[in-house]
Coordinates of C-alpha atoms in Angstrom, one line a residue:
Chain A
M1 CA 108.8 123.7 83.8
T2 CA 108.2 121.6 80.8
I3 CA 109.5 118.1 80.4
L4 CA 111.3 119.2 77.2
S5 CA 113.2 121.9 79.1
V6 CA 114.2 119.4 81.8
R7 CA 115.4 116.9 79.2
T8 CA 117.4 119.6 77.5
R9 CA 119.1 120.6 80.7
L10 CA 119.7 117.0 81.5
A11 CA 121.5 116.6 78.2
E12 CA 123.6 119.7 79.1
T13 CA 124.7 118.3 82.5
A14 CA 125.2 114.9 81.0
V15 CA 123.9 112.9 83.9
P16 CA 124.1 109.4 82.5
A17 CA 121.0 107.3 82.0
G18 CA 120.6 103.8 83.3
L19 CA 121.3 104.4 87.0
R20 CA 119.0 102.6 89.3
V21 CA 117.9 104.8 92.2
G22 CA 115.6 103.6 95.0
V23 CA 113.1 105.8 96.7
L24 CA 112.2 104.7 100.2
A25 CA 108.4 104.2 99.9
L26 CA 107.3 103.5 103.4
Q27 CA 105.4 106.8 103.8
G28 CA 105.6 110.3 102.5
D29 CA 106.0 112.1 99.2
F30 CA 108.0 109.3 97.5
R31 CA 106.0 109.6 94.2
E32 CA 107.2 113.2 93.8
H33 CA 110.9 112.2 94.1
A34 CA 110.3 109.2 91.8
H35 CA 108.9 111.6 89.2
V36 CA 111.9 114.0 89.3
L37 CA 114.4 111.1 89.2
H38 CA 112.5 109.6 86.3
E39 CA 112.5 112.9 84.4
L40 CA 116.2 113.1 84.9
G41 CA 116.7 109.7 83.2
A42 CA 117.2 107.4 86.2
H43 CA 115.5 104.1 86.6
V44 CA 113.5 104.4 89.8
D45 CA 112.6 101.6 92.3
P46 CA 110.3 102.0 95.2
I47 CA 111.9 100.4 98.3
R48 CA 109.9 98.8 101.0
R49 CA 111.7 95.5 101.6
P50 CA 115.3 94.7 102.5
E51 CA 115.9 92.5 99.4
E52 CA 115.0 95.5 97.2
L53 CA 118.1 97.3 98.4
D54 CA 120.4 95.0 96.6
R55 CA 119.8 96.3 93.1
I56 CA 120.1 100.1 93.6
D57 CA 123.0 102.5 93.0
G58 CA 121.6 105.2 95.2
L59 CA 118.6 106.0 97.5
V60 CA 116.3 108.9 98.2
I61 CA 114.6 109.2 101.5
P62 CA 111.5 111.4 101.0
G63 CA 109.6 114.0 103.0
G64 CA 107.0 112.6 105.4
E65 CA 106.8 111.7 109.1
S66 CA 110.3 110.6 110.2
S67 CA 109.0 108.7 113.2
V68 CA 106.6 106.7 111.1
M69 CA 109.4 105.9 108.6
D70 CA 111.7 104.9 111.5
K71 CA 109.1 102.5 113.0
L72 CA 108.2 100.9 109.7
A73 CA 111.9 100.6 108.7
R74 CA 112.7 98.7 111.9
T75 CA 109.5 96.6 111.9
F76 CA 110.1 95.4 108.4
G77 CA 113.8 94.7 108.7
L78 CA 115.0 97.6 106.6
A79 CA 116.8 99.7 109.2
E80 CA 119.9 97.5 109.7
P81 CA 120.6 96.8 106.0
L82 CA 120.1 100.5 105.3
K83 CA 122.6 101.4 107.9
A84 CA 125.1 98.9 106.5
A85 CA 124.6 100.2 103.0
I86 CA 125.2 103.8 104.1
R87 CA 128.4 102.7 105.9
G88 CA 129.3 100.9 102.7
G89 CA 129.1 104.2 100.8
L90 CA 125.6 104.0 99.2
P91 CA 124.8 107.5 98.0
V92 CA 121.7 108.7 99.8
Y93 CA 119.7 112.0 99.6
G94 CA 117.2 112.8 102.3
T95 CA 114.7 115.7 102.3
C96 CA 113.1 116.9 105.5
A97 CA 112.1 113.6 107.2
G98 CA 114.9 112.0 105.1
L99 CA 117.4 114.5 106.5
I100 CA 116.3 113.5 110.0
M101 CA 116.8 109.8 109.1
L102 CA 120.3 110.5 107.9
A103 CA 121.4 112.6 111.0
D104 CA 123.7 110.9 113.5
T105 CA 121.8 112.7 116.3
I106 CA 118.1 113.9 116.6
I107 CA 116.8 116.5 119.0
D108 CA 113.1 116.7 119.8
G109 CA 112.4 113.2 118.3
M110 CA 109.7 110.9 119.5
N111 CA 110.2 108.5 122.5
G112 CA 112.7 106.0 121.2
Q113 CA 113.0 107.5 117.7
Q114 CA 116.1 106.2 116.0
S115 CA 117.9 107.5 112.8
L116 CA 119.9 105.6 110.3
G117 CA 122.8 108.0 110.8
G118 CA 125.6 108.8 108.4
L119 CA 125.6 112.6 108.4
D120 CA 127.8 114.0 111.2
I121 CA 125.2 116.5 112.3
V122 CA 122.7 117.1 115.1
V123 CA 119.3 117.8 113.6
R124 CA 116.3 119.4 115.4
R125 CA 113.0 117.9 114.4
N126 CA 110.1 120.4 113.6
A127 CA 112.4 123.3 114.5
F128 CA 110.0 126.1 113.4
G129 CA 106.8 125.1 115.3
S130 CA 103.3 124.3 114.0
Q131 CA 102.2 124.4 110.4
T132 CA 101.4 128.2 110.5
A133 CA 105.2 128.7 110.9
S134 CA 105.9 126.8 107.6
F135 CA 107.1 129.0 104.8
E136 CA 108.8 129.3 101.4
T137 CA 111.8 131.4 100.5
D138 CA 114.7 131.7 98.1
L139 CA 118.2 130.4 99.0
D140 CA 121.5 131.0 97.3
I141 CA 123.3 127.7 96.9
P142 CA 126.5 128.3 94.9
V143 CA 127.2 124.6 94.2
L144 CA 124.0 124.5 92.2
G145 CA 124.7 127.6 90.2
Q146 CA 123.7 131.3 90.3
Q147 CA 120.0 131.0 90.2
P148 CA 118.5 130.9 93.7
V149 CA 116.8 127.7 94.9
H150 CA 113.1 128.2 95.8
A151 CA 112.8 126.2 99.0
V152 CA 109.6 125.1 100.8
F153 CA 109.9 124.4 104.5
I154 CA 107.1 122.3 106.0
R155 CA 107.3 121.7 109.7
A156 CA 110.9 121.4 108.8
P157 CA 114.0 120.3 110.7
V158 CA 117.2 122.4 110.9
V159 CA 120.8 121.3 111.3
E160 CA 121.6 122.5 114.8
T161 CA 125.2 121.4 114.9
I162 CA 127.5 120.5 112.0
G163 CA 130.3 118.0 112.8
V164 CA 133.7 118.2 111.2
R165 CA 133.0 115.6 108.5
A166 CA 129.9 117.4 107.2
T167 CA 129.7 120.6 105.1
A168 CA 126.9 123.2 105.1
L169 CA 125.5 124.0 101.6
A170 CA 122.8 126.6 102.6
T171 CA 121.7 128.7 105.6
L172 CA 118.7 130.9 106.3
N173 CA 119.1 134.6 107.0
D174 CA 119.3 133.9 110.7
G175 CA 122.3 131.6 110.1
R176 CA 120.6 128.3 110.7
C177 CA 121.9 125.5 108.4
V178 CA 119.3 123.8 106.1
A179 CA 121.3 121.8 103.6
V180 CA 124.4 119.6 104.1
E181 CA 126.6 117.1 102.3
Q182 CA 129.2 114.6 103.5
G183 CA 130.8 112.4 100.9
N184 CA 128.0 110.5 99.2
L185 CA 125.3 111.8 101.5
L186 CA 123.1 114.8 100.9
G187 CA 120.4 116.3 103.0
T188 CA 118.0 119.3 102.9
S189 CA 115.5 120.6 105.4
F190 CA 113.3 121.6 102.5
H191 CA 111.5 119.9 99.5
P192 CA 113.0 120.5 96.0
E193 CA 110.7 117.6 94.8
I194 CA 107.5 119.7 95.1
T195 CA 108.7 122.9 93.5
G196 CA 110.0 121.7 90.1
E197 CA 113.5 122.3 91.3
Y198 CA 115.7 119.6 89.7
R199 CA 119.2 120.7 90.5
F200 CA 119.5 118.9 93.8
H201 CA 118.5 115.6 92.2
Q202 CA 121.0 116.2 89.4
Y203 CA 123.7 117.0 91.9
F204 CA 122.8 113.8 93.7
L205 CA 122.7 111.7 90.5
Q206 CA 126.3 112.8 89.8
K207 CA 127.3 111.4 93.2
V208 CA 125.4 108.2 92.3
F209 CA 127.2 108.0 89.0
S210 CA 130.6 108.6 90.5
A211 CA 130.0 106.0 93.2
A212 CA 128.8 103.4 90.6
Q213 CA 132.1 103.7 88.6
Chain B
M1 CA 127.9 129.4 100.9
T2 CA 125.7 132.5 101.3
K3 CA 122.4 133.2 102.9
S4 CA 118.8 133.2 101.8
T5 CA 118.0 136.1 99.5
S6 CA 114.3 136.8 99.9
A7 CA 111.6 137.3 102.5
E8 CA 109.9 134.3 103.9
Q9 CA 106.3 133.7 102.7
F10 CA 103.8 132.0 105.1
G11 CA 100.5 130.3 104.4
S12 CA 100.9 130.0 100.6
S13 CA 99.0 127.3 98.7
R14 CA 102.2 125.4 98.2
V15 CA 103.0 125.4 101.9
K16 CA 99.4 124.5 102.8
R17 CA 99.1 121.7 100.2
G18 CA 102.7 120.6 101.0
L19 CA 101.9 119.4 104.5
A20 CA 99.2 117.1 103.0
E21 CA 101.8 115.8 100.5
M22 CA 104.0 114.7 103.4
L23 CA 101.1 112.9 105.1
K24 CA 100.6 110.6 102.1
G25 CA 100.8 106.9 102.6
G26 CA 99.9 107.5 106.2
V27 CA 97.0 107.1 108.7
I28 CA 95.4 110.0 110.5
M29 CA 93.6 108.8 113.7
D30 CA 90.7 110.4 115.6
V31 CA 91.5 110.9 119.3
V32 CA 89.5 112.3 122.1
T33 CA 92.1 112.4 124.9
A34 CA 95.8 112.9 125.3
A35 CA 96.2 109.2 126.2
Q36 CA 94.6 108.1 123.0
A37 CA 96.9 110.6 121.1
R38 CA 99.9 108.9 122.7
I39 CA 98.6 105.4 121.6
A40 CA 98.1 106.8 118.1
E41 CA 101.6 108.3 117.8
D42 CA 103.2 105.2 119.2
A43 CA 101.3 103.0 116.7
G44 CA 102.6 105.1 113.8
A45 CA 99.9 107.6 113.0
V46 CA 101.2 110.4 110.7
A47 CA 98.8 112.9 112.4
V48 CA 96.0 112.9 114.9
M49 CA 92.5 114.5 114.7
A50 CA 91.5 116.0 118.0
L51 CA 87.8 116.0 118.7
E52 CA 85.5 115.8 121.7
R53 CA 83.5 112.7 120.7
V54 CA 84.3 110.1 117.9
P55 CA 81.6 110.0 115.2
A56 CA 80.2 106.8 116.6
D57 CA 79.4 108.5 119.9
I58 CA 78.1 111.7 118.1
R59 CA 75.8 109.4 116.2
S60 CA 74.6 107.4 119.3
Q61 CA 74.3 110.3 121.7
G62 CA 72.9 112.9 119.3
G63 CA 72.8 116.6 120.1
V64 CA 74.8 119.4 118.5
A65 CA 78.4 118.5 117.9
R66 CA 80.9 121.4 118.1
M67 CA 84.6 122.2 118.1
S68 CA 86.5 120.7 121.0
D69 CA 87.4 122.5 124.2
P70 CA 90.7 124.4 123.7
D71 CA 92.0 122.7 126.9
L72 CA 91.6 119.3 125.3
I73 CA 93.3 120.4 122.1
D74 CA 96.1 122.0 124.1
S75 CA 96.6 118.7 126.0
I76 CA 96.8 116.7 122.8
I77 CA 99.3 119.2 121.2
A78 CA 101.4 118.9 124.3
E79 CA 101.3 115.1 124.2
V80 CA 102.4 114.4 120.7
N81 CA 105.1 115.4 118.2
I82 CA 103.2 114.5 115.0
P83 CA 100.8 117.1 113.4
V84 CA 97.6 117.7 115.2
M85 CA 94.4 118.4 113.3
A86 CA 91.1 119.5 114.8
K87 CA 87.5 119.9 113.5
A88 CA 85.5 123.0 113.0
R89 CA 81.8 123.1 112.0
I90 CA 81.0 123.7 108.4
G91 CA 80.8 127.5 107.9
H92 CA 82.0 128.3 111.5
F93 CA 84.8 130.6 110.7
V94 CA 85.2 131.7 114.3
E95 CA 85.8 128.1 115.5
A96 CA 88.5 128.0 112.7
Q97 CA 90.0 131.3 114.0
I98 CA 90.2 129.8 117.4
L99 CA 91.9 126.6 116.1
E100 CA 94.4 128.6 114.2
V101 CA 95.4 130.6 117.3
L102 CA 95.7 127.3 119.3
G103 CA 98.4 126.2 117.0
V104 CA 96.9 123.1 115.4
D105 CA 98.5 122.1 112.1
Y106 CA 95.4 121.5 110.0
I107 CA 91.6 122.3 110.3
D108 CA 89.0 119.8 109.2
E109 CA 85.9 121.7 108.2
S110 CA 83.8 118.6 109.0
E111 CA 80.3 117.3 108.3
V112 CA 80.8 115.1 111.4
L113 CA 80.1 118.2 113.5
S114 CA 76.7 120.0 113.2
P115 CA 76.9 122.6 110.4
A116 CA 76.9 126.2 111.5
D117 CA 75.9 127.6 108.1
Y118 CA 73.7 125.8 105.7
M119 CA 74.6 128.1 102.8
N120 CA 78.3 128.9 103.0
H121 CA 81.5 127.1 103.8
I122 CA 84.4 128.9 105.5
D123 CA 86.4 131.2 103.2
K124 CA 89.6 129.2 103.7
W125 CA 91.8 131.6 101.7
N126 CA 91.5 134.0 104.7
F127 CA 93.7 131.7 106.9
T128 CA 97.4 130.9 107.2
I129 CA 96.5 127.4 108.5
P130 CA 95.5 124.8 105.9
F131 CA 92.1 123.1 105.7
V132 CA 90.9 119.7 104.8
C133 CA 87.3 119.2 103.6
G134 CA 85.1 116.3 102.9
A135 CA 83.6 115.5 99.5
T136 CA 81.3 112.8 98.1
N137 CA 82.0 113.6 94.4
L138 CA 84.3 115.6 92.2
G139 CA 82.1 118.7 92.0
E140 CA 82.0 119.0 95.8
A141 CA 85.8 118.5 96.0
L142 CA 86.4 121.3 93.4
R143 CA 84.0 123.7 95.2
R144 CA 86.0 123.1 98.4
I145 CA 89.3 123.6 96.6
N146 CA 87.9 126.8 95.1
E147 CA 87.2 128.0 98.6
G148 CA 90.8 127.3 99.6
A149 CA 90.8 123.7 100.9
A150 CA 94.4 122.4 100.7
M151 CA 93.5 118.7 101.1
I152 CA 90.3 116.7 100.3
R153 CA 89.0 113.5 102.0
S154 CA 86.2 111.5 100.6
K155 CA 83.5 111.5 103.2
G156 CA 82.3 108.0 103.6
E157 CA 79.7 107.7 106.4
A158 CA 81.5 108.5 109.6
G159 CA 80.9 106.5 112.8
T160 CA 79.5 103.4 111.1
G161 CA 82.3 101.0 110.6
D162 CA 80.7 100.4 107.3
V163 CA 83.1 101.1 104.5
S164 CA 80.6 101.0 101.6
E165 CA 80.1 104.8 101.4
A166 CA 83.8 105.4 101.5
T167 CA 84.2 103.0 98.6
K168 CA 81.4 104.8 96.7
H169 CA 82.9 108.2 97.2
I170 CA 86.5 107.4 96.3
R171 CA 85.3 105.5 93.2
T172 CA 83.0 108.4 92.3
I173 CA 85.7 111.1 92.6
N174 CA 88.3 109.1 90.7
G175 CA 85.7 108.0 88.1
E176 CA 84.7 111.6 87.4
I177 CA 88.3 112.6 87.1
K178 CA 88.9 109.9 84.5
R179 CA 85.9 111.0 82.6
L180 CA 87.1 114.6 82.5
T181 CA 90.4 113.5 80.9
S182 CA 88.5 112.0 78.0
L183 CA 86.5 115.2 77.2
S184 CA 87.2 117.7 74.5
R185 CA 87.5 121.4 75.2
D186 CA 84.0 122.3 74.3
E187 CA 82.7 119.5 76.4
L188 CA 84.7 120.8 79.4
Y189 CA 82.5 124.0 79.6
V190 CA 79.4 121.8 80.0
A191 CA 81.3 119.6 82.5
A192 CA 82.2 122.6 84.6
K193 CA 78.5 123.7 84.6
E194 CA 77.4 120.2 85.6
L195 CA 80.0 119.9 88.3
Q196 CA 79.1 123.4 89.6
A197 CA 82.8 124.1 89.7
P198 CA 85.1 126.8 88.1
Y199 CA 86.1 126.1 84.5
E200 CA 89.8 126.7 85.2
L201 CA 89.9 124.0 87.9
V202 CA 88.0 121.6 85.7
A203 CA 90.3 122.2 82.7
E204 CA 93.4 121.7 85.0
I205 CA 92.1 118.3 86.2
A206 CA 91.2 117.3 82.6
S207 CA 94.8 117.9 81.7
T208 CA 96.6 116.5 84.7
G209 CA 94.2 113.6 85.5
K210 CA 94.4 114.3 89.2
L211 CA 93.2 116.7 91.9
P212 CA 95.6 119.6 92.6
V213 CA 95.5 118.6 96.2
V214 CA 96.0 115.3 98.1
L215 CA 93.0 113.0 98.4
F216 CA 92.6 110.9 101.5
T217 CA 89.6 108.6 102.3
A218 CA 87.5 108.7 105.5
G219 CA 84.3 107.4 107.0
G220 CA 83.8 103.8 108.0
V221 CA 87.3 102.3 107.7
A222 CA 87.5 99.7 110.5
T223 CA 90.0 97.1 109.5
P224 CA 93.5 96.8 107.9
A225 CA 91.8 95.3 104.8
D226 CA 89.4 98.3 104.6
A227 CA 92.4 100.7 104.7
A228 CA 94.3 98.8 102.1
M229 CA 91.3 98.6 99.8
M230 CA 91.0 102.4 99.9
M231 CA 94.6 102.7 99.0
Q232 CA 94.2 100.3 96.1
L233 CA 91.2 102.4 94.9
G234 CA 93.6 105.4 94.6
A235 CA 93.5 107.1 98.0
D236 CA 96.7 108.9 99.0
G237 CA 96.1 107.9 102.7
V238 CA 93.4 107.1 105.2
F239 CA 91.5 108.7 108.1
V240 CA 90.4 106.3 110.7
G241 CA 87.8 107.7 113.2
S242 CA 85.8 105.5 115.5
G243 CA 87.3 102.3 114.0
I244 CA 90.4 102.3 116.3
F245 CA 89.2 103.4 119.7
K246 CA 85.8 101.7 119.4
S247 CA 87.6 98.3 118.8
G248 CA 88.7 95.7 121.3
N249 CA 92.5 96.3 121.0
P250 CA 93.2 99.9 119.8
E251 CA 97.0 99.7 120.1
Q252 CA 97.3 96.6 117.9
R253 CA 94.6 97.6 115.5
A254 CA 96.1 101.1 115.0
A255 CA 99.6 99.6 114.3
A256 CA 98.1 97.0 111.9
I257 CA 96.2 99.6 109.9
V258 CA 99.4 101.7 109.5
K259 CA 101.3 98.6 108.1
A260 CA 98.4 97.8 105.8
V261 CA 98.5 101.3 104.3
T262 CA 102.2 101.0 103.6
F263 CA 101.9 97.5 102.1
Y264 CA 98.4 98.1 100.7
D265 CA 99.2 96.0 97.6
D266 CA 100.8 93.0 99.4
A267 CA 98.0 90.7 100.6
K268 CA 100.4 88.5 102.6
V269 CA 101.4 91.5 104.8
I270 CA 97.8 92.5 105.1
A271 CA 96.8 89.0 106.1
D272 CA 99.6 88.8 108.7
V273 CA 98.7 92.1 110.4
S274 CA 95.0 91.2 110.4
R275 CA 95.5 88.2 112.7
G276 CA 94.3 88.3 116.3
L277 CA 93.2 91.9 116.4
G278 CA 90.3 91.2 118.6
E279 CA 86.9 92.6 118.0
A280 CA 86.4 95.3 115.4
M281 CA 83.9 98.1 116.2
V282 CA 80.4 96.6 116.1
G283 CA 79.2 99.3 113.7
I284 CA 76.0 100.0 111.9
N285 CA 75.0 99.3 108.3
V286 CA 74.7 102.5 106.4
S287 CA 71.5 101.1 104.8
D288 CA 69.9 101.0 108.3
I289 CA 70.4 104.7 109.0
P290 CA 67.4 106.9 108.3
A291 CA 68.2 109.6 105.8
P292 CA 68.1 112.6 108.2
H293 CA 70.9 111.0 110.3
L294 CA 73.3 110.6 107.4
L295 CA 76.4 112.8 107.9
S296 CA 77.7 112.6 104.4
T297 CA 74.8 114.6 103.0
R298 CA 75.9 117.6 105.1
G299 CA 77.9 120.1 103.0
W300 CA 77.2 120.8 99.3

């Protein structure tokens, strides 16, 4: 996908420029998220310290190792301010490890692993097994339009149980849920940021824009 | 809401390279027992490398170094939740087949073990499991990627605690990439010949200014400052081998290196985590090692 075609599509969907979106930059593929958000016209801030949260309108939690993000977020004093911001309505989009961070409950986490919470779901970490079970496939996700989403699952989690407050956006053929939203929160088991898929980030920026009004 | 519309595809380049993308900004630690793997995970490693002896011991004990016992690898997989990598000898495709069946997440075709083939590396396209390979320069990195490597680590000189070779290799690879971006098209044909790498890969790098796979650094990293320096030199993440479990206080040193990689550009954090770590591994200066004992010259 060329930059030009992305910018053209951006103009069509009229996501406003000037929004400040943070990307949690403790570990993982935060640069890929920053690139997509930048292409879509957002101002992107890497977030590693609590004081950096004050100036953002939304936050992306990237793919990576959720247990490492959890440890670093707690060690460096980010976890509590993040939880408070989520409770306060900060729009947050999490992919893979980010989805785990946003889940109210984690199954198969590390000893003592904690999440930030916010999504009324139970998520199973690394639900498919070792890396040889990682895969890519196409998903129909009507809220993003007719064209299927090409989704890459890497040692991915699945949403095991969806609570009443959360809504499923996509499932695999076997019925397991892999994308959810709840108010200003969005989470996917897979990684749109590494496939040139911009629609999830556009969808998220619309939430950010609405919340900033 | 509807269901997925197509068949699932396993072992594609995107899936293989994708796991390395998720390890970025992290530390991968060598472990030789399940107990060490537990310490590494608790300290915040993004993955562990299961092997029978750390490079410092391979170096001091000598002999042929091979793939680990499957029982050891099983015990490490059972102990931790983070990804588990394991080493196969250069060119030893059967060791790689075994590691794939054992269910490790990544294979390191590694010069730290004794090579099994002095002509050929493993044909990594034949596998569903991804491979990481070492490189001392861009040409070597591109030859490995051409054979199917989904991640590259600069080699350094393993088992020394001397970071100078790691510095040299990451600077060399990134310097050669920068040079490619300044060449004209006719010059790229010659560059491909000189790099002994396929023209298509060389042209791709000249246009993007980066490798098509993640680039970690390895070999001689022993302190938080070493790790942060590799990150400032452009590494996507760091392998630490002997540096942790050959030091006085592995738990604390491992956690400190993890923090230093995240805050690699913040000298105050790196200073704080460097306090009171006890003894670093004693190590050996690379310049004192006779040439036949250098590991980084294995692989080509």
